Amino acid sequence: MKFSLRFWFLSTAFLLIFIVSLLFTYSHHSIAYLEAGGPSGLHRVKLVPNYAGMQRLGKEGLLVRSCACRRCTVGPRDSEWFDSRFDGNISPVWTIENMDLPPEVQRWWMMLQPQFQSHNLREVLSKLFQVIPGEDPYRPRPPQPCRRCAVVGNSGNLQGSSYGREINGHDFVMRMNQAPTVGFEADVGSRTTHHFMYPESAKNLPANVSFVLVPFKALDLLWIASALSTGQIRFTYAPVKPFLRVDKDKVQIYNPAFFKYIHDRWTEHHGRYPSTGMLVLFFALHVCDEVNVFGFGADSRGNWHHYWENNRYAGEFRKTGVHDADFEAHIIDMLERTNKIDVYRGN
């Protein structure tokens, strides 16, 4: 009888300890569980028991996409200015999935450089995606990454900067237009992973570099298909390379919807359309976890020349009315002030 009472007492005690332990674990080690939907990788959450690898909660019960970088572009909602503009649901790349543009985007894009001949965009893209990949190489994103990206502009402030090693240390190094590196390695680096160009500025690239075409018209799409095959197109509004030596598997097309998103949300219709520098910067902000900016703006003497030349007409491009350099500089300052980018200002 005594043995039965002792056994019953011990069993009850162990059961109570087990229940209390469960309650304690649940109340002190619970975190977010994803529900479907939500912009930019941020989701409404329920509380469930903790387990390794889950992401941390941000403000307002939102799940923040984890990032192992020292500074993450998409993180806690700590900047109303940034959060009200940023939309992670718009892909920077034109693909088979987002081939059909919204009518208002198509109208805006087709007026950037109007052409006398009209083209069926779906037909043009369908043929193009038989030559180059039509998938988005940036989705889905790997869990808990730290993709560090350098956006390298062409400013003369890179001269004598010695940024080359710092630039080379990034996962992605993005350049635009001419951007020579040979002979300038100490200041601008030697690595390039992405080179953004339009047909009139295009040049041959090594096999390991992604050529990102910034199209302004349907003819640009026809040109890239031709330049990778028959070489029939030799002129747009200016002479273009009939053949282009680039890796076909790494060719990407900049999405006009993303182009207009920057014009609407970020540069706010200042200038006719955003500069190539803005297009590359926001591309990086949407595919990278940490973004560092080099070679933007004037040098310390106020000159606006390229790092490979001394332009005695420095600053003349600011008067064209196509881009609003001052407002774009304001956007870069705001991104830096809200801790979304670091800007290396050079000499």
GROMACS .gro file of N, CA and C in nm, residues 188-266:
model
  237
  188VAL      N    1   3.924   5.128  -5.898
  188VAL     CA    2   3.787   5.084  -5.931
  188VAL      C    3   3.769   4.932  -5.922
  189GLY      N    4   3.876   4.859  -5.893
  189GLY     CA    5   3.867   4.714  -5.885
  189GLY      C    6   3.881   4.649  -6.022
  190SER      N    7   3.891   4.518  -6.020
  190SER     CA    8   3.908   4.442  -6.144
  190SER      C    9   3.791   4.348  -6.172
  191ARG      N   10   3.709   4.320  -6.070
  191ARG     CA   11   3.598   4.226  -6.085
  191ARG      C   12   3.472   4.297  -6.134
  192THR      N   13   3.396   4.226  -6.219
  192THR     CA   14   3.263   4.271  -6.258
  192THR      C   15   3.175   4.147  -6.265
  193THR      N   16   3.059   4.152  -6.201
  193THR     CA   17   2.963   4.042  -6.212
  193THR      C   18   2.843   4.082  -6.297
  194HIS      N   19   2.808   4.211  -6.298
  194HIS     CA   20   2.693   4.262  -6.374
  194HIS      C   21   2.735   4.390  -6.445
  195HIS      N   22   2.706   4.396  -6.575
  195HIS     CA   23   2.735   4.518  -6.649
  195HIS      C   24   2.607   4.564  -6.718
  196PHE      N   25   2.561   4.684  -6.683
  196PHE     CA   26   2.435   4.740  -6.733
  196PHE      C   27   2.465   4.832  -6.850
  197MET      N   28   2.401   4.805  -6.964
  197MET     CA   29   2.423   4.886  -7.083
  197MET      C   30   2.297   4.890  -7.167
  198TYR      N   31   2.284   4.993  -7.248
  198TYR     CA   32   2.181   4.997  -7.352
  198TYR      C   33   2.251   4.970  -7.485
  199PRO      N   34   2.180   4.948  -7.595
  199PRO     CA   35   2.247   4.908  -7.720
  199PRO      C   36   2.356   5.003  -7.765
  200GLU      N   37   2.331   5.132  -7.751
  200GLU     CA   38   2.424   5.231  -7.802
  200GLU      C   39   2.552   5.241  -7.718
  201SER      N   40   2.553   5.182  -7.598
  201SER     CA   41   2.673   5.184  -7.513
  201SER      C   42   2.733   5.045  -7.495
  202ALA      N   43   2.679   4.945  -7.564
  202ALA     CA   44   2.716   4.806  -7.538
  202ALA      C   45   2.858   4.775  -7.583
  203LYS      N   46   2.921   4.684  -7.510
  203LYS     CA   47   3.054   4.636  -7.547
  203LYS      C   48   3.064   4.488  -7.510
  204ASN      N   49   3.164   4.420  -7.563
  204ASN     CA   50   3.185   4.278  -7.535
  204ASN      C   51   3.225   4.259  -7.389
  205LEU      N   52   3.186   4.144  -7.333
  205LEU     CA   53   3.212   4.115  -7.193
  205LEU      C   54   3.272   3.976  -7.177
  206PRO      N   55   3.349   3.953  -7.070
  206PRO     CA   56   3.397   3.817  -7.041
  206PRO      C   57   3.281   3.722  -7.014
  207ALA      N   58   3.308   3.593  -7.024
  207ALA     CA   59   3.201   3.492  -7.014
  207ALA      C   60   3.137   3.484  -6.876
  208ASN      N   61   3.206   3.531  -6.773
  208ASN     CA   62   3.150   3.518  -6.637
  208ASN      C   63   3.074   3.641  -6.592
  209VAL      N   64   3.046   3.735  -6.683
  209VAL     CA   65   2.978   3.859  -6.646
  209VAL      C   66   2.836   3.859  -6.703
  210SER      N   67   2.740   3.900  -6.620
  210SER     CA   68   2.601   3.913  -6.666
  210SER      C   69   2.584   4.045  -6.740
  211PHE      N   70   2.540   4.036  -6.866
  211PHE     CA   71   2.505   4.156  -6.942
  211PHE      C   72   2.360   4.188  -6.913
  212VAL      N   73   2.334   4.305  -6.853
  212VAL     CA   74   2.197   4.346  -6.821
  212VAL      C   75   2.160   4.458  -6.918
  213LEU      N   76   2.073   4.425  -7.012
  213LEU     CA   77   2.029   4.523  -7.112
  213LEU      C   78   1.923   4.614  -7.051
  214VAL      N   79   1.946   4.745  -7.061
  214VAL     CA   80   1.845   4.843  -7.022
  214VAL      C   81   1.775   4.887  -7.150
  215PRO      N   82   1.656   4.833  -7.179
  215PRO     CA   83   1.588   4.865  -7.305
  215PRO      C   84   1.502   4.990  -7.293
  216PHE      N   85   1.505   5.073  -7.397
  216PHE     CA   86   1.423   5.193  -7.402
  216PHE      C   87   1.313   5.182  -7.508
  217LYS      N   88   1.317   5.073  -7.586
  217LYS     CA   89   1.224   5.058  -7.698
  217LYS      C   90   1.227   4.914  -7.745
  218ALA      N   91   1.124   4.875  -7.823
  218ALA     CA   92   1.117   4.738  -7.873
  218ALA      C   93   1.236   4.705  -7.963
  219LEU      N   94   1.287   4.804  -8.034
  219LEU     CA   95   1.401   4.781  -8.122
  219LEU      C   96   1.523   4.734  -8.044
  220ASP      N   97   1.534   4.775  -7.918
  220ASP     CA   98   1.646   4.730  -7.836
  220ASP      C   99   1.639   4.580  -7.811
  221LEU      N  100   1.519   4.528  -7.796
  221LEU     CA  101   1.500   4.384  -7.777
  221LEU      C  102   1.533   4.309  -7.905
  222LEU      N  103   1.491   4.364  -8.018
  222LEU     CA  104   1.524   4.304  -8.146
  222LEU      C  105   1.676   4.306  -8.169
  223TRP      N  106   1.739   4.417  -8.124
  223TRP     CA  107   1.884   4.428  -8.141
  223TRP      C  108   1.959   4.321  -8.065
  224ILE      N  109   1.923   4.297  -7.937
  224ILE     CA  110   2.001   4.200  -7.859
  224ILE      C  111   1.984   4.060  -7.917
  225ALA      N  112   1.865   4.027  -7.965
  225ALA     CA  113   1.846   3.897  -8.030
  225ALA      C  114   1.931   3.888  -8.157
  226SER      N  115   1.937   3.997  -8.233
  226SER     CA  116   2.017   4.000  -8.355
  226SER      C  117   2.167   3.996  -8.323
  227ALA      N  118   2.209   4.072  -8.222
  227ALA     CA  119   2.351   4.079  -8.188
  227ALA      C  120   2.405   3.946  -8.136
  228LEU      N  121   2.316   3.860  -8.090
  228LEU     CA  122   2.358   3.728  -8.042
  228LEU      C  123   2.340   3.620  -8.147
  229SER      N  124   2.296   3.661  -8.267
  229SER     CA  125   2.272   3.560  -8.371
  229SER      C  126   2.312   3.609  -8.511
  230THR      N  127   2.225   3.679  -8.580
  230THR     CA  128   2.245   3.709  -8.723
  230THR      C  129   2.324   3.836  -8.749
  231GLY      N  130   2.321   3.932  -8.656
  231GLY     CA  131   2.393   4.057  -8.674
  231GLY      C  132   2.329   4.152  -8.774
  232GLN      N  133   2.199   4.140  -8.794
  232GLN     CA  134   2.131   4.221  -8.897
  232GLN      C  135   2.113   4.366  -8.857
  233ILE      N  136   2.091   4.391  -8.729
  233ILE     CA  137   2.063   4.529  -8.685
  233ILE      C  138   2.193   4.600  -8.653
  234ARG      N  139   2.219   4.709  -8.724
  234ARG     CA  140   2.343   4.785  -8.709
  234ARG      C  141   2.319   4.930  -8.668
  235PHE      N  142   2.190   4.970  -8.659
  235PHE     CA  143   2.160   5.109  -8.630
  235PHE      C  144   2.027   5.117  -8.557
  236THR      N  145   2.023   5.196  -8.449
  236THR     CA  146   1.896   5.225  -8.380
  236THR      C  147   1.868   5.373  -8.407
  237TYR      N  148   1.904   5.462  -8.315
  237TYR     CA  149   1.909   5.605  -8.348
  237TYR      C  150   2.056   5.645  -8.368
  238ALA      N  151   2.146   5.547  -8.346
  238ALA     CA  152   2.290   5.566  -8.363
  238ALA      C  153   2.348   5.430  -8.402
  239PRO      N  154   2.470   5.425  -8.453
  239PRO     CA  155   2.532   5.296  -8.485
  239PRO      C  156   2.545   5.209  -8.359
  240VAL      N  157   2.518   5.080  -8.374
  240VAL     CA  158   2.531   4.984  -8.264
  240VAL      C  159   2.615   4.866  -8.312
  241LYS      N  160   2.668   4.791  -8.217
  241LYS     CA  161   2.748   4.675  -8.253
  241LYS      C  162   2.657   4.571  -8.320
  242PRO      N  163   2.691   4.523  -8.440
  242PRO     CA  164   2.607   4.421  -8.503
  242PRO      C  165   2.615   4.287  -8.431
  243PHE      N  166   2.733   4.256  -8.376
  243PHE     CA  167   2.751   4.133  -8.299
  243PHE      C  168   2.805   4.168  -8.160
  244LEU      N  169   2.761   4.093  -8.062
  244LEU     CA  170   2.802   4.116  -7.924
  244LEU      C  171   2.856   3.986  -7.866
  245ARG      N  172   2.978   3.990  -7.812
  245ARG     CA  173   3.036   3.872  -7.748
  245ARG      C  174   3.009   3.879  -7.598
  246VAL      N  175   2.904   3.813  -7.556
  246VAL     CA  176   2.869   3.800  -7.415
  246VAL      C  177   2.819   3.659  -7.393
  247ASP      N  178   2.807   3.619  -7.267
  247ASP     CA  179   2.755   3.487  -7.232
  247ASP      C  180   2.603   3.490  -7.245
  248LYS      N  181   2.547   3.419  -7.342
  248LYS     CA  182   2.402   3.419  -7.364
  248LYS      C  183   2.325   3.376  -7.239
  249ASP      N  184   2.383   3.282  -7.166
  249ASP     CA  185   2.313   3.231  -7.047
  249ASP      C  186   2.310   3.331  -6.933
  250LYS      N  187   2.385   3.439  -6.945
  250LYS     CA  188   2.388   3.540  -6.839
  250LYS      C  189   2.325   3.672  -6.881
  251VAL      N  190   2.261   3.674  -6.998
  251VAL     CA  191   2.196   3.797  -7.043
  251VAL      C  192   2.064   3.815  -6.969
  252GLN      N  193   2.041   3.934  -6.917
  252GLN     CA  194   1.917   3.968  -6.847
  252GLN      C  195   1.861   4.097  -6.906
  253ILE      N  196   1.729   4.111  -6.897
  253ILE     CA  197   1.662   4.230  -6.951
  253ILE      C  198   1.601   4.309  -6.836
  254TYR      N  199   1.635   4.437  -6.828
  254TYR     CA  200   1.580   4.523  -6.723
  254TYR      C  201   1.430   4.541  -6.746
  255ASN      N  202   1.353   4.526  -6.640
  255ASN     CA  203   1.207   4.527  -6.649
  255ASN      C  204   1.154   4.672  -6.658
  256PRO      N  205   1.083   4.707  -6.767
  256PRO     CA  206   1.027   4.843  -6.777
  256PRO      C  207   0.934   4.878  -6.661
  257ALA      N  208   0.864   4.779  -6.606
  257ALA     CA  209   0.776   4.807  -6.491
  257ALA      C  210   0.860   4.851  -6.370
  258PHE      N  211   0.978   4.793  -6.354
  258PHE     CA  212   1.068   4.832  -6.246
  258PHE      C  213   1.125   4.971  -6.275
  259PHE      N  214   1.156   4.997  -6.400
  259PHE     CA  215   1.203   5.128  -6.447
  259PHE      C  216   1.102   5.236  -6.407
  260LYS      N  217   0.974   5.212  -6.437
  260LYS     CA  218   0.870   5.311  -6.406
  260LYS      C  219   0.847   5.322  -6.255
  261TYR      N  220   0.860   5.212  -6.184
  261TYR     CA  221   0.847   5.212  -6.037
  261TYR      C  222   0.949   5.308  -5.975
  262ILE      N  223   1.072   5.307  -6.026
  262ILE     CA  224   1.174   5.399  -5.976
  262ILE      C  225   1.135   5.543  -6.010
  263HIS      N  226   1.088   5.564  -6.133
  263HIS     CA  227   1.048   5.698  -6.177
  263HIS      C  228   0.931   5.751  -6.093
  264ASP      N  229   0.837   5.665  -6.059
  264ASP     CA  230   0.718   5.707  -5.983
  264ASP      C  231   0.747   5.722  -5.834
  265ARG      N  232   0.808   5.618  -5.775
  265ARG     CA  233   0.821   5.612  -5.629
  265ARG      C  234   0.945   5.683  -5.576
  266TRP      N  235   1.055   5.677  -5.648
  266TRP     CA  236   1.182   5.722  -5.594
  266TRP      C  237   1.227   5.857  -5.650
   0.00000   0.00000   0.00000
